[in-house]
Amino acid sequence: MGGEDIWIVGIHMTKFGKHPDKDTVDLASEAVMGALGDGAMTMKDVGVLAAGNLMGASTGIGQQLQKQVGQTGIPVYNVANACATGATALRTAIMALKAGECDAGLAVGVEKLAGAGLLGGGARVEDADTWTRRGRYGQVAPIDGRIGTETMPGVFAQIGMEYGHRYGGVDFELFARISEKNHAHSTLNPLASYQKRFSLEEIMGDVMIAYPNTRPMCSANCDGAAAAVVVTDAKRRTLSLEQQRRAVKISASVLTTDPWEEACQVLPNVNTLTKNAASQAYEAAGIGPGDLDLVELHDCFATAELVHYDNLMLCEEGGAADYFKSGATWRDGATPVNVSGGLESKGHPIAATGIANIWEICHHLRGEAGERQIEGARVGLAHVIGLGSACGVHILERAAA
């Protein structure tokens, strides 16, 4: 990221879970007002709004939100980018500041997903043994049930099993232990959708969704919102000393998509674009994986967390299983991963997740994470990925004393 440094001065997330009495505008308003309050700012200070909402992408959530929190005539960008929607909204605000259009911006992500059921892989129109050439896809038939699946649990089950097939050292119990860790972490996060510790036996014995992912190993569809206020370095210097102390520097903001690879034209590949995003982020921030004090990564399923240890270069190539077995990813490990409880416990209101992961990192860097605080945390990484595909990686640093 060239040019002036960008800082987060205010950030907020709602309680994730079921909110039957609130709609997307209610939840987004709560997150925005919380972020503005956290940064001691108002909508009059904000020069750009980026609003993410995937399920209601055509509804103009940003303009609806303005009617609740303040209509000041600023530009609004309505963002939809799969599970990277929230991270993309934040990056949109960052780019506006980098371009010199304003000195303060606001990003928000919100979703209503409680009770949404299984996502991805719609019903087939045809189920014949042959495929008739027509339209854009020529002779490419739907893959579901033929060479794999298009449902999210199945896709990420395939990804985890493929990693194990390639590198070894992976079995059902290993994936269950990753879930065990995240659910244990969730007990210290009051904003998580679920705050319950599961035994290994409970996780392995629960309903199988897509082998090896049982129900507790899957992210929870839920309602929630998160928002962040970002400012330029020049703007930060005009704020109170307390605001400056609590500001969190965005050392890298990266968004990638799939480069062309023959295989990923058929089956999703979450690896290459994540590795590319991580490499670019480390270079932009001038750090390496060993400098990270904590990581919030996109564990939409336990199988996904394992492969992203490797993709984010937290371990040597092919070494994700041994890395987890070393204990490094627990709260008291060398590089704690998903101290929030991860998507498996915290929940996954799609457009909110990218900023919620950043919320978690910010609270540790500020020393405000309560019982789950990682002591002395100075640098953290937040990661999200959405199939289609889009990957967002942000590296955050604590303000100098």
mmCIF file of C-alpha atoms in Angstrom:
data_model
loop_
_atom_site.group_PDB
_atom_site.id
_atom_site.type_symbol
_atom_site.label_atom_id
_atom_site.label_comp_id
_atom_site.label_asym_id
_atom_site.label_seq_id
_atom_site.Cartn_x
_atom_site.Cartn_y
_atom_site.Cartn_z
ATOM 1 C CA MET A 1 0.000 0.000 0.000
ATOM 2 C CA GLY A 2 1.712 3.123 -1.193
ATOM 3 C CA GLY A 3 1.110 6.668 -0.014
ATOM 4 C CA GLU A 4 -0.207 7.872 3.317
ATOM 5 C CA ASP A 5 -0.841 5.422 6.152
ATOM 6 C CA ILE A 6 -4.463 4.535 6.892
ATOM 7 C CA TRP A 7 -5.714 3.902 10.415
ATOM 8 C CA ILE A 8 -8.774 2.328 12.021
ATOM 9 C CA VAL A 9 -9.999 4.708 14.728
ATOM 10 C CA GLY A 10 -13.413 3.195 15.396
ATOM 11 C CA ILE A 11 -14.749 -0.336 15.033
ATOM 12 C CA HIS A 12 -17.775 -2.253 16.279
ATOM 13 C CA MET A 13 -19.557 -5.548 15.781
ATOM 14 C CA THR A 14 -22.992 -6.589 16.934
ATOM 15 C CA LYS A 15 -23.689 -9.753 18.833
ATOM 16 C CA PHE A 16 -23.809 -12.514 16.203
ATOM 17 C CA GLY A 17 -26.760 -14.888 16.369
ATOM 18 C CA LYS A 18 -30.501 -14.750 15.828
ATOM 19 C CA HIS A 19 -32.103 -11.302 15.739
ATOM 20 C CA PRO A 20 -35.718 -11.901 14.692
ATOM 21 C CA ASP A 21 -36.722 -8.399 15.809
ATOM 22 C CA LYS A 22 -34.097 -6.602 13.679
ATOM 23 C CA ASP A 23 -33.644 -6.269 9.918
ATOM 24 C CA THR A 24 -30.433 -5.573 7.989
ATOM 25 C CA VAL A 25 -30.791 -1.801 8.368
ATOM 26 C CA ASP A 26 -31.263 -2.115 12.133
ATOM 27 C CA LEU A 27 -28.164 -4.292 12.491
ATOM 28 C CA ALA A 28 -26.050 -2.153 10.175
ATOM 29 C CA SER A 29 -27.134 1.013 12.010
ATOM 30 C CA GLU A 30 -26.121 -0.511 15.337
ATOM 31 C CA ALA A 31 -22.686 -1.391 13.975
ATOM 32 C CA VAL A 32 -22.158 2.019 12.348
ATOM 33 C CA MET A 33 -23.203 4.030 15.380
ATOM 34 C CA GLY A 34 -21.008 1.837 17.544
ATOM 35 C CA ALA A 35 -17.997 2.349 15.274
ATOM 36 C CA LEU A 36 -18.547 6.106 15.115
ATOM 37 C CA GLY A 37 -18.874 6.249 18.885
ATOM 38 C CA ASP A 38 -15.753 4.132 19.340
ATOM 39 C CA GLY A 39 -13.831 6.603 17.188
ATOM 40 C CA ALA A 40 -15.433 9.690 18.741
ATOM 41 C CA MET A 41 -16.651 10.764 15.297
ATOM 42 C CA THR A 42 -19.974 11.511 13.565
ATOM 43 C CA MET A 43 -21.315 11.070 10.044
ATOM 44 C CA LYS A 44 -20.360 14.698 9.378
ATOM 45 C CA ASP A 45 -16.716 13.600 9.595
ATOM 46 C CA VAL A 46 -17.146 10.772 7.069
ATOM 47 C CA GLY A 47 -16.411 11.361 3.378
ATOM 48 C CA VAL A 48 -17.255 7.964 1.881
ATOM 49 C CA LEU A 49 -19.439 4.985 2.813
ATOM 50 C CA ALA A 50 -18.881 1.424 1.583
ATOM 51 C CA ALA A 51 -21.721 -0.896 2.566
ATOM 52 C CA GLY A 52 -21.607 -4.661 2.083
ATOM 53 C CA ASN A 53 -24.615 -6.980 1.938
ATOM 54 C CA LEU A 54 -24.587 -10.134 -0.154
ATOM 55 C CA MET A 55 -28.095 -11.528 0.143
ATOM 56 C CA GLY A 56 -29.682 -8.160 -0.568
ATOM 57 C CA ALA A 57 -27.107 -6.968 -3.055
ATOM 58 C CA SER A 58 -29.639 -5.160 -5.226
ATOM 59 C CA THR A 59 -31.424 -3.346 -2.395
ATOM 60 C CA GLY A 60 -29.050 -0.390 -1.964
ATOM 61 C CA ILE A 61 -28.209 -1.112 1.679
ATOM 62 C CA GLY A 62 -25.891 1.919 1.857
ATOM 63 C CA GLN A 63 -28.616 4.387 0.964
ATOM 64 C CA GLN A 64 -31.086 2.686 3.292
ATOM 65 C CA LEU A 65 -28.520 2.896 6.054
ATOM 66 C CA GLN A 66 -27.907 6.602 5.482
ATOM 67 C CA LYS A 67 -31.556 7.335 6.248
ATOM 68 C CA GLN A 68 -30.969 5.922 9.727
ATOM 69 C CA VAL A 69 -27.495 7.200 10.594
ATOM 70 C CA GLY A 70 -27.249 10.437 8.614
ATOM 71 C CA GLN A 71 -27.687 11.594 5.026
ATOM 72 C CA THR A 72 -24.816 13.928 4.217
ATOM 73 C CA GLY A 73 -24.659 13.505 0.436
ATOM 74 C CA ILE A 74 -21.405 11.547 0.424
ATOM 75 C CA PRO A 75 -20.669 8.849 -2.172
ATOM 76 C CA VAL A 76 -21.967 5.386 -1.318
ATOM 77 C CA TYR A 77 -20.564 2.141 -2.701
ATOM 78 C CA ASN A 78 -22.792 -0.909 -2.308
ATOM 79 C CA VAL A 79 -20.551 -3.961 -2.209
ATOM 80 C CA ALA A 80 -21.184 -7.664 -2.858
ATOM 81 C CA ASN A 81 -18.186 -9.986 -3.186
ATOM 82 C CA ALA A 82 -19.096 -13.385 -1.757
ATOM 83 C CA CYS A 83 -17.620 -14.077 1.691
ATOM 84 C CA ALA A 84 -15.042 -11.333 1.075
ATOM 85 C CA THR A 85 -17.798 -8.680 0.979
ATOM 86 C CA GLY A 86 -16.912 -7.033 4.292
ATOM 87 C CA ALA A 87 -13.185 -6.992 3.556
ATOM 88 C CA THR A 88 -13.946 -5.549 0.116
ATOM 89 C CA ALA A 89 -16.074 -2.788 1.639
ATOM 90 C CA LEU A 90 -13.218 -1.860 3.954
ATOM 91 C CA ARG A 91 -10.733 -1.870 1.099
ATOM 92 C CA THR A 92 -13.092 0.358 -0.931
ATOM 93 C CA ALA A 93 -13.052 2.967 1.838
ATOM 94 C CA ILE A 94 -9.276 2.641 2.143
ATOM 95 C CA MET A 95 -8.798 3.228 -1.585
ATOM 96 C CA ALA A 96 -10.922 6.379 -1.466
ATOM 97 C CA LEU A 97 -8.669 7.732 1.283
ATOM 98 C CA LYS A 98 -5.544 6.689 -0.595
ATOM 99 C CA ALA A 99 -6.834 8.521 -3.657
ATOM 100 C CA GLY A 100 -7.141 11.723 -1.651
ATOM 101 C CA GLU A 101 -10.920 11.990 -2.048
ATOM 102 C CA CYS A 102 -11.469 12.416 1.697
ATOM 103 C CA ASP A 103 -9.710 11.942 5.015
ATOM 104 C CA ALA A 104 -12.241 9.668 6.760
ATOM 105 C CA GLY A 105 -14.311 6.752 5.531
ATOM 106 C CA LEU A 106 -16.771 4.213 6.848
ATOM 107 C CA ALA A 107 -17.155 0.544 5.932
ATOM 108 C CA VAL A 108 -19.935 -1.768 7.091
ATOM 109 C CA GLY A 109 -20.998 -5.331 6.404
ATOM 110 C CA VAL A 110 -24.351 -6.812 7.386
ATOM 111 C CA GLU A 111 -26.308 -10.000 6.785
ATOM 112 C CA LYS A 112 -29.489 -11.751 7.925
ATOM 113 C CA LEU A 113 -28.847 -15.477 7.629
ATOM 114 C CA ALA A 114 -30.378 -17.128 10.685
ATOM 115 C CA GLY A 115 -32.394 -20.090 9.446
ATOM 116 C CA ALA A 116 -31.084 -19.776 5.888
ATOM 117 C CA GLY A 117 -30.125 -23.446 5.702
ATOM 118 C CA LEU A 118 -27.573 -24.933 3.337
ATOM 119 C CA LEU A 119 -25.888 -22.416 1.036
ATOM 120 C CA GLY A 120 -24.493 -23.036 -2.439
ATOM 121 C CA GLY A 121 -25.174 -25.583 -5.147
ATOM 122 C CA GLY A 122 -28.720 -24.936 -6.316
ATOM 123 C CA ALA A 123 -31.032 -27.676 -7.560
ATOM 124 C CA ARG A 124 -30.240 -29.167 -10.947
ATOM 125 C CA VAL A 125 -32.492 -28.417 -13.868
ATOM 126 C CA GLU A 126 -31.502 -31.658 -15.582
ATOM 127 C CA ASP A 127 -30.012 -34.937 -14.456
ATOM 128 C CA ALA A 128 -29.437 -36.753 -17.726
ATOM 129 C CA ASP A 129 -26.456 -38.995 -18.474
ATOM 130 C CA THR A 130 -25.472 -36.760 -21.368
ATOM 131 C CA TRP A 131 -25.021 -33.016 -21.618
ATOM 132 C CA THR A 132 -26.413 -31.049 -24.540
ATOM 133 C CA ARG A 133 -24.155 -28.308 -25.869
ATOM 134 C CA ARG A 134 -25.755 -24.890 -25.508
ATOM 135 C CA GLY A 135 -25.024 -21.411 -24.254
ATOM 136 C CA ARG A 136 -21.949 -20.045 -22.557
ATOM 137 C CA TYR A 137 -20.767 -23.281 -21.002
ATOM 138 C CA GLY A 138 -20.738 -25.447 -24.106
ATOM 139 C CA GLN A 139 -20.192 -29.013 -23.044
ATOM 140 C CA VAL A 140 -19.474 -28.291 -19.374
ATOM 141 C CA ALA A 141 -22.131 -30.027 -17.273
ATOM 142 C CA PRO A 142 -22.975 -29.189 -13.648
ATOM 143 C CA ILE A 143 -20.398 -30.937 -11.460
ATOM 144 C CA ASP A 144 -22.659 -31.674 -8.526
ATOM 145 C CA GLY A 145 -22.833 -35.414 -7.992
ATOM 146 C CA ARG A 146 -20.562 -36.142 -10.958
ATOM 147 C CA ILE A 147 -17.017 -35.114 -10.028
ATOM 148 C CA GLY A 148 -17.754 -33.500 -6.703
ATOM 149 C CA THR A 149 -20.289 -31.107 -5.247
ATOM 150 C CA GLU A 150 -21.190 -27.438 -5.392
ATOM 151 C CA THR A 151 -22.606 -27.222 -1.850
ATOM 152 C CA MET A 152 -20.321 -25.339 0.524
ATOM 153 C CA PRO A 153 -19.808 -28.141 3.090
ATOM 154 C CA GLY A 154 -18.951 -30.548 0.297
ATOM 155 C CA VAL A 155 -16.607 -28.160 -1.505
ATOM 156 C CA PHE A 156 -14.565 -27.532 1.620
ATOM 157 C CA ALA A 157 -14.661 -31.198 2.581
ATOM 158 C CA GLN A 158 -13.073 -31.929 -0.800
ATOM 159 C CA ILE A 159 -10.443 -29.246 -0.189
ATOM 160 C CA GLY A 160 -9.426 -30.704 3.165
ATOM 161 C CA MET A 161 -9.358 -34.293 1.926
ATOM 162 C CA GLU A 162 -7.318 -33.301 -1.105
ATOM 163 C CA TYR A 163 -4.741 -31.659 1.196
ATOM 164 C CA GLY A 164 -4.522 -34.816 3.263
ATOM 165 C CA HIS A 165 -4.179 -36.963 0.161
ATOM 166 C CA ARG A 166 -1.332 -34.791 -1.086
ATOM 167 C CA TYR A 167 0.647 -34.329 2.117
ATOM 168 C CA GLY A 168 -0.520 -37.018 4.561
ATOM 169 C CA GLY A 169 -0.803 -36.811 8.338
ATOM 170 C CA VAL A 170 -4.479 -35.830 8.162
ATOM 171 C CA ASP A 171 -7.484 -37.756 9.456
ATOM 172 C CA PHE A 172 -11.011 -37.212 10.747
ATOM 173 C CA GLU A 173 -9.820 -36.697 14.313
ATOM 174 C CA LEU A 174 -7.374 -33.954 13.315
ATOM 175 C CA PHE A 175 -10.126 -31.887 11.708
ATOM 176 C CA ALA A 176 -12.317 -32.476 14.764
ATOM 177 C CA ARG A 177 -9.533 -31.225 17.034
ATOM 178 C CA ILE A 178 -9.386 -27.964 15.072
ATOM 179 C CA SER A 179 -13.089 -27.510 15.761
ATOM 180 C CA GLU A 180 -12.531 -28.433 19.406
ATOM 181 C CA LYS A 181 -9.991 -25.593 19.662
ATOM 182 C CA ASN A 182 -12.277 -23.000 18.124
ATOM 183 C CA HIS A 183 -15.269 -23.907 20.254
ATOM 184 C CA ALA A 184 -13.040 -23.736 23.346
ATOM 185 C CA HIS A 185 -11.902 -20.255 22.311
ATOM 186 C CA SER A 186 -15.518 -19.143 21.823
ATOM 187 C CA THR A 187 -16.302 -19.487 25.525
ATOM 188 C CA LEU A 188 -14.375 -16.246 26.124
ATOM 189 C CA ASN A 189 -16.123 -14.264 23.366
ATOM 190 C CA PRO A 190 -19.444 -12.766 24.528
ATOM 191 C CA LEU A 191 -20.338 -11.686 20.966
ATOM 192 C CA ALA A 192 -20.003 -15.167 19.472
ATOM 193 C CA SER A 193 -23.160 -16.846 18.225
ATOM 194 C CA TYR A 194 -22.249 -19.979 20.198
ATOM 195 C CA GLN A 195 -20.175 -19.965 23.391
ATOM 196 C CA LYS A 196 -20.050 -23.643 24.193
ATOM 197 C CA ARG A 197 -17.119 -25.970 24.587
ATOM 198 C CA PHE A 198 -17.482 -29.335 22.826
ATOM 199 C CA SER A 199 -15.556 -32.481 23.651
ATOM 200 C CA LEU A 200 -13.769 -34.263 20.838
ATOM 201 C CA GLU A 201 -16.239 -37.133 21.158
ATOM 202 C CA GLU A 202 -19.205 -34.785 20.834
ATOM 203 C CA ILE A 203 -17.772 -33.218 17.688
ATOM 204 C CA MET A 204 -16.910 -36.506 16.013
ATOM 205 C CA GLY A 205 -20.210 -38.090 17.017
ATOM 206 C CA ASP A 206 -22.462 -35.282 15.790
ATOM 207 C CA VAL A 207 -24.410 -35.236 12.537
ATOM 208 C CA MET A 208 -22.156 -35.727 9.506
ATOM 209 C CA ILE A 209 -22.690 -32.894 7.006
ATOM 210 C CA ALA A 210 -19.973 -33.690 4.449
ATOM 211 C CA TYR A 211 -17.150 -35.992 5.497
ATOM 212 C CA PRO A 212 -15.058 -35.133 7.411
ATOM 213 C CA ASN A 213 -17.075 -32.080 8.533
ATOM 214 C CA THR A 214 -19.698 -32.795 11.187
ATOM 215 C CA ARG A 215 -22.154 -30.117 12.266
ATOM 216 C CA PRO A 216 -19.927 -28.420 14.906
ATOM 217 C CA MET A 217 -17.149 -28.245 12.280
ATOM 218 C CA CYS A 218 -19.289 -26.021 10.012
ATOM 219 C CA SER A 219 -19.723 -22.260 10.246
ATOM 220 C CA ALA A 220 -23.061 -21.127 11.590
ATOM 221 C CA ASN A 221 -25.458 -19.099 9.445
ATOM 222 C CA CYS A 222 -26.572 -16.199 11.626
ATOM 223 C CA ASP A 223 -27.447 -12.505 11.732
ATOM 224 C CA GLY A 224 -24.920 -9.782 12.423
ATOM 225 C CA ALA A 225 -23.097 -6.643 11.347
ATOM 226 C CA ALA A 226 -19.705 -5.017 11.780
ATOM 227 C CA ALA A 227 -18.385 -1.580 10.854
ATOM 228 C CA ALA A 228 -15.097 0.331 10.869
ATOM 229 C CA VAL A 229 -14.091 3.997 10.616
ATOM 230 C CA VAL A 230 -10.811 4.639 8.804
ATOM 231 C CA VAL A 231 -8.812 7.871 8.583
ATOM 232 C CA THR A 232 -5.662 9.150 6.929
ATOM 233 C CA ASP A 233 -2.541 9.704 9.004
ATOM 234 C CA ALA A 234 -2.980 13.472 8.682
ATOM 235 C CA LYS A 235 -6.520 13.196 10.052
ATOM 236 C CA ARG A 236 -5.379 10.917 12.871
ATOM 237 C CA ARG A 237 -2.877 13.526 14.023
ATOM 238 C CA THR A 238 -5.718 16.000 14.580
ATOM 239 C CA LEU A 239 -7.517 13.654 16.961
ATOM 240 C CA SER A 240 -7.117 13.447 20.734
ATOM 241 C CA LEU A 241 -4.123 11.668 22.195
ATOM 242 C CA GLU A 242 -6.408 8.888 23.393
ATOM 243 C CA GLN A 243 -7.839 8.393 19.908
ATOM 244 C CA GLN A 244 -4.329 8.290 18.487
ATOM 245 C CA ARG A 245 -3.248 5.744 21.104
ATOM 246 C CA ARG A 246 -6.159 3.442 20.268
ATOM 247 C CA ALA A 247 -5.771 3.794 16.492
ATOM 248 C CA VAL A 248 -4.754 0.630 14.621
ATOM 249 C CA LYS A 249 -2.578 0.937 11.528
ATOM 250 C CA ILE A 250 -3.596 -0.914 8.365
ATOM 251 C CA SER A 251 -0.191 -2.025 7.145
ATOM 252 C CA ALA A 252 -1.582 -4.044 4.242
ATOM 253 C CA SER A 253 -4.940 -4.309 2.499
ATOM 254 C CA VAL A 254 -4.981 -6.873 -0.306
ATOM 255 C CA LEU A 255 -7.734 -8.320 -2.466
ATOM 256 C CA THR A 256 -7.078 -11.114 -4.967
ATOM 257 C CA THR A 257 -9.014 -13.337 -7.360
ATOM 258 C CA ASP A 258 -8.147 -16.597 -9.082
ATOM 259 C CA PRO A 259 -5.356 -16.516 -11.634
ATOM 260 C CA TRP A 260 -6.056 -18.782 -14.601
ATOM 261 C CA GLU A 261 -5.468 -22.431 -13.789
ATOM 262 C CA GLU A 262 -6.976 -25.229 -15.837
ATOM 263 C CA ALA A 263 -8.336 -27.200 -12.896
ATOM 264 C CA CYS A 264 -10.061 -24.294 -11.168
ATOM 265 C CA GLN A 265 -12.251 -23.675 -14.185
ATOM 266 C CA VAL A 266 -14.186 -26.704 -12.943
ATOM 267 C CA LEU A 267 -13.581 -27.072 -9.193
ATOM 268 C CA PRO A 268 -12.888 -24.157 -6.800
ATOM 269 C CA ASN A 269 -9.315 -23.549 -5.675
ATOM 270 C CA VAL A 270 -9.075 -21.582 -2.440
ATOM 271 C CA ASN A 271 -5.328 -22.016 -2.205
ATOM 272 C CA THR A 272 -3.618 -20.051 -4.969
ATOM 273 C CA LEU A 273 -5.410 -16.740 -4.486
ATOM 274 C CA THR A 274 -4.930 -16.952 -0.699
ATOM 275 C CA LYS A 275 -1.209 -17.617 -1.095
ATOM 276 C CA ASN A 276 -0.980 -14.700 -3.509
ATOM 277 C CA ALA A 277 -2.865 -12.395 -1.131
ATOM 278 C CA ALA A 278 -0.690 -13.402 1.806
ATOM 279 C CA SER A 279 2.534 -12.879 -0.146
ATOM 280 C CA GLN A 280 1.415 -9.430 -1.289
ATOM 281 C CA ALA A 281 0.296 -8.482 2.225
ATOM 282 C CA TYR A 282 3.555 -9.540 3.876
ATOM 283 C CA GLU A 283 5.533 -7.596 1.296
ATOM 284 C CA ALA A 284 3.374 -4.478 1.676
ATOM 285 C CA ALA A 285 3.616 -4.578 5.475
ATOM 286 C CA GLY A 286 7.333 -5.371 5.467
ATOM 287 C CA ILE A 287 6.897 -8.352 7.768
ATOM 288 C CA GLY A 288 6.837 -12.145 7.597
ATOM 289 C CA PRO A 289 4.512 -14.790 9.044
ATOM 290 C CA GLY A 290 6.815 -15.142 12.036
ATOM 291 C CA ASP A 291 6.055 -11.563 13.077
ATOM 292 C CA LEU A 292 2.343 -12.242 13.593
ATOM 293 C CA ASP A 293 1.018 -12.336 17.148
ATOM 294 C CA LEU A 294 -2.412 -13.663 16.173
ATOM 295 C CA VAL A 295 -4.469 -14.595 13.111
ATOM 296 C CA GLU A 296 -8.187 -14.580 12.370
ATOM 297 C CA LEU A 297 -8.677 -16.759 9.299
ATOM 298 C CA HIS A 298 -11.697 -17.942 7.348
ATOM 299 C CA ASP A 299 -12.594 -21.245 9.002
ATOM 300 C CA CYS A 300 -15.937 -21.659 7.268
ATOM 301 C CA PHE A 301 -15.262 -25.350 7.939
ATOM 302 C CA ALA A 302 -12.617 -27.110 10.018
ATOM 303 C CA THR A 303 -11.087 -28.431 6.804
ATOM 304 C CA ALA A 304 -10.645 -24.851 5.560
ATOM 305 C CA GLU A 305 -8.690 -23.785 8.635
ATOM 306 C CA LEU A 306 -6.135 -26.530 8.108
ATOM 307 C CA VAL A 307 -5.326 -25.647 4.498
ATOM 308 C CA HIS A 308 -5.135 -21.929 5.312
ATOM 309 C CA TYR A 309 -2.330 -22.532 7.829
ATOM 310 C CA ASP A 310 -0.351 -23.495 4.758
ATOM 311 C CA ASN A 311 -1.807 -20.862 2.429
ATOM 312 C CA LEU A 312 -0.992 -18.042 4.862
ATOM 313 C CA MET A 313 2.512 -19.481 5.244
ATOM 314 C CA LEU A 314 2.167 -20.010 8.970
ATOM 315 C CA CYS A 315 3.922 -23.339 8.415
ATOM 316 C CA GLU A 316 6.154 -24.870 5.784
ATOM 317 C CA GLU A 317 4.458 -26.195 2.662
ATOM 318 C CA GLY A 318 2.627 -29.426 3.421
ATOM 319 C CA GLY A 319 3.201 -28.998 7.158
ATOM 320 C CA ALA A 320 -0.238 -27.837 8.318
ATOM 321 C CA ALA A 321 -1.057 -31.041 10.215
ATOM 322 C CA ASP A 322 2.186 -31.002 12.186
ATOM 323 C CA TYR A 323 1.788 -27.261 12.769
ATOM 324 C CA PHE A 324 -1.595 -27.772 14.375
ATOM 325 C CA LYS A 325 -0.405 -30.756 16.392
ATOM 326 C CA SER A 326 2.386 -28.569 17.833
ATOM 327 C CA GLY A 327 -0.226 -26.510 19.679
ATOM 328 C CA ALA A 328 0.816 -23.304 17.910
ATOM 329 C CA THR A 329 -2.739 -22.241 17.046
ATOM 330 C CA TRP A 330 -4.249 -22.383 20.552
ATOM 331 C CA ARG A 331 -4.580 -19.207 22.641
ATOM 332 C CA ASP A 332 -1.370 -20.018 24.482
ATOM 333 C CA GLY A 333 0.476 -21.157 21.343
ATOM 334 C CA ALA A 334 3.123 -19.494 19.219
ATOM 335 C CA THR A 335 0.610 -17.953 16.768
ATOM 336 C CA PRO A 336 -2.945 -18.122 18.122
ATOM 337 C CA VAL A 337 -5.534 -18.663 15.376
ATOM 338 C CA ASN A 338 -9.215 -17.755 15.697
ATOM 339 C CA VAL A 339 -9.164 -16.682 19.323
ATOM 340 C CA SER A 340 -12.656 -15.306 18.654
ATOM 341 C CA GLY A 341 -13.927 -18.853 18.206
ATOM 342 C CA GLY A 342 -13.774 -18.556 14.439
ATOM 343 C CA LEU A 343 -16.690 -18.831 12.079
ATOM 344 C CA GLU A 344 -17.520 -22.262 13.502
ATOM 345 C CA SER A 345 -18.513 -20.637 16.825
ATOM 346 C CA LYS A 346 -18.703 -16.890 16.275
ATOM 347 C CA GLY A 347 -20.933 -17.442 13.263
ATOM 348 C CA HIS A 348 -20.773 -16.329 9.637
ATOM 349 C CA PRO A 349 -23.176 -13.546 8.610
ATOM 350 C CA ILE A 350 -21.404 -13.397 5.268
ATOM 351 C CA ALA A 351 -20.935 -9.679 4.579
ATOM 352 C CA ALA A 352 -20.108 -8.916 8.220
ATOM 353 C CA THR A 353 -17.387 -11.527 8.650
ATOM 354 C CA GLY A 354 -14.511 -9.650 6.995
ATOM 355 C CA ILE A 355 -14.832 -6.651 9.303
ATOM 356 C CA ALA A 356 -15.670 -8.820 12.323
ATOM 357 C CA ASN A 357 -12.351 -10.650 11.904
ATOM 358 C CA ILE A 358 -10.622 -7.261 11.870
ATOM 359 C CA TRP A 359 -12.619 -6.214 14.953
ATOM 360 C CA GLU A 360 -11.123 -9.150 16.826
ATOM 361 C CA ILE A 361 -7.561 -8.289 15.823
ATOM 362 C CA CYS A 362 -8.047 -4.614 16.722
ATOM 363 C CA HIS A 363 -9.202 -5.450 20.229
ATOM 364 C CA HIS A 364 -6.074 -7.472 20.942
ATOM 365 C CA LEU A 365 -3.779 -4.799 19.512
ATOM 366 C CA ARG A 366 -5.522 -2.208 21.690
ATOM 367 C CA GLY A 367 -5.315 -4.451 24.747
ATOM 368 C CA GLU A 368 -9.120 -4.470 25.009
ATOM 369 C CA ALA A 369 -9.952 -8.144 24.390
ATOM 370 C CA GLY A 370 -10.741 -8.994 28.003
ATOM 371 C CA GLU A 371 -10.271 -12.596 29.129
ATOM 372 C CA ARG A 372 -9.156 -13.773 25.693
ATOM 373 C CA GLN A 373 -6.463 -11.064 25.363
ATOM 374 C CA ILE A 374 -3.233 -12.156 23.692
ATOM 375 C CA GLU A 375 -0.707 -10.367 25.852
ATOM 376 C CA GLY A 376 1.691 -8.013 24.113
ATOM 377 C CA ALA A 377 0.016 -8.394 20.716
ATOM 378 C CA ARG A 378 1.424 -5.885 18.218
ATOM 379 C CA VAL A 379 0.728 -7.368 14.770
ATOM 380 C CA GLY A 380 -2.213 -9.399 13.512
ATOM 381 C CA LEU A 381 -3.595 -10.759 10.244
ATOM 382 C CA ALA A 382 -7.252 -11.036 9.200
ATOM 383 C CA HIS A 383 -8.234 -13.259 6.276
ATOM 384 C CA VAL A 384 -11.452 -14.046 4.422
ATOM 385 C CA ILE A 385 -12.181 -15.917 1.224
ATOM 386 C CA GLY A 386 -15.303 -16.257 -0.873
ATOM 387 C CA LEU A 387 -15.815 -18.756 -3.647
ATOM 388 C CA GLY A 388 -16.052 -17.315 -7.086
ATOM 389 C CA SER A 389 -13.398 -16.387 -5.947
ATOM 390 C CA ALA A 390 -12.197 -13.418 -3.856
ATOM 391 C CA CYS A 391 -9.676 -13.312 -1.010
ATOM 392 C CA GLY A 392 -9.059 -10.416 1.368
ATOM 393 C CA VAL A 393 -6.045 -10.153 3.675
ATOM 394 C CA HIS A 394 -5.406 -7.259 6.052
ATOM 395 C CA ILE A 395 -2.368 -6.857 8.276
ATOM 396 C CA LEU A 396 -2.870 -4.611 11.290
ATOM 397 C CA GLU A 397 -0.364 -3.064 13.685
ATOM 398 C CA ARG A 398 -0.676 -1.433 17.078
ATOM 399 C CA ALA A 399 -0.003 2.302 17.269
ATOM 400 C CA ALA A 400 3.433 3.220 18.567
ATOM 401 C CA ALA A 401 3.389 4.197 22.232
#
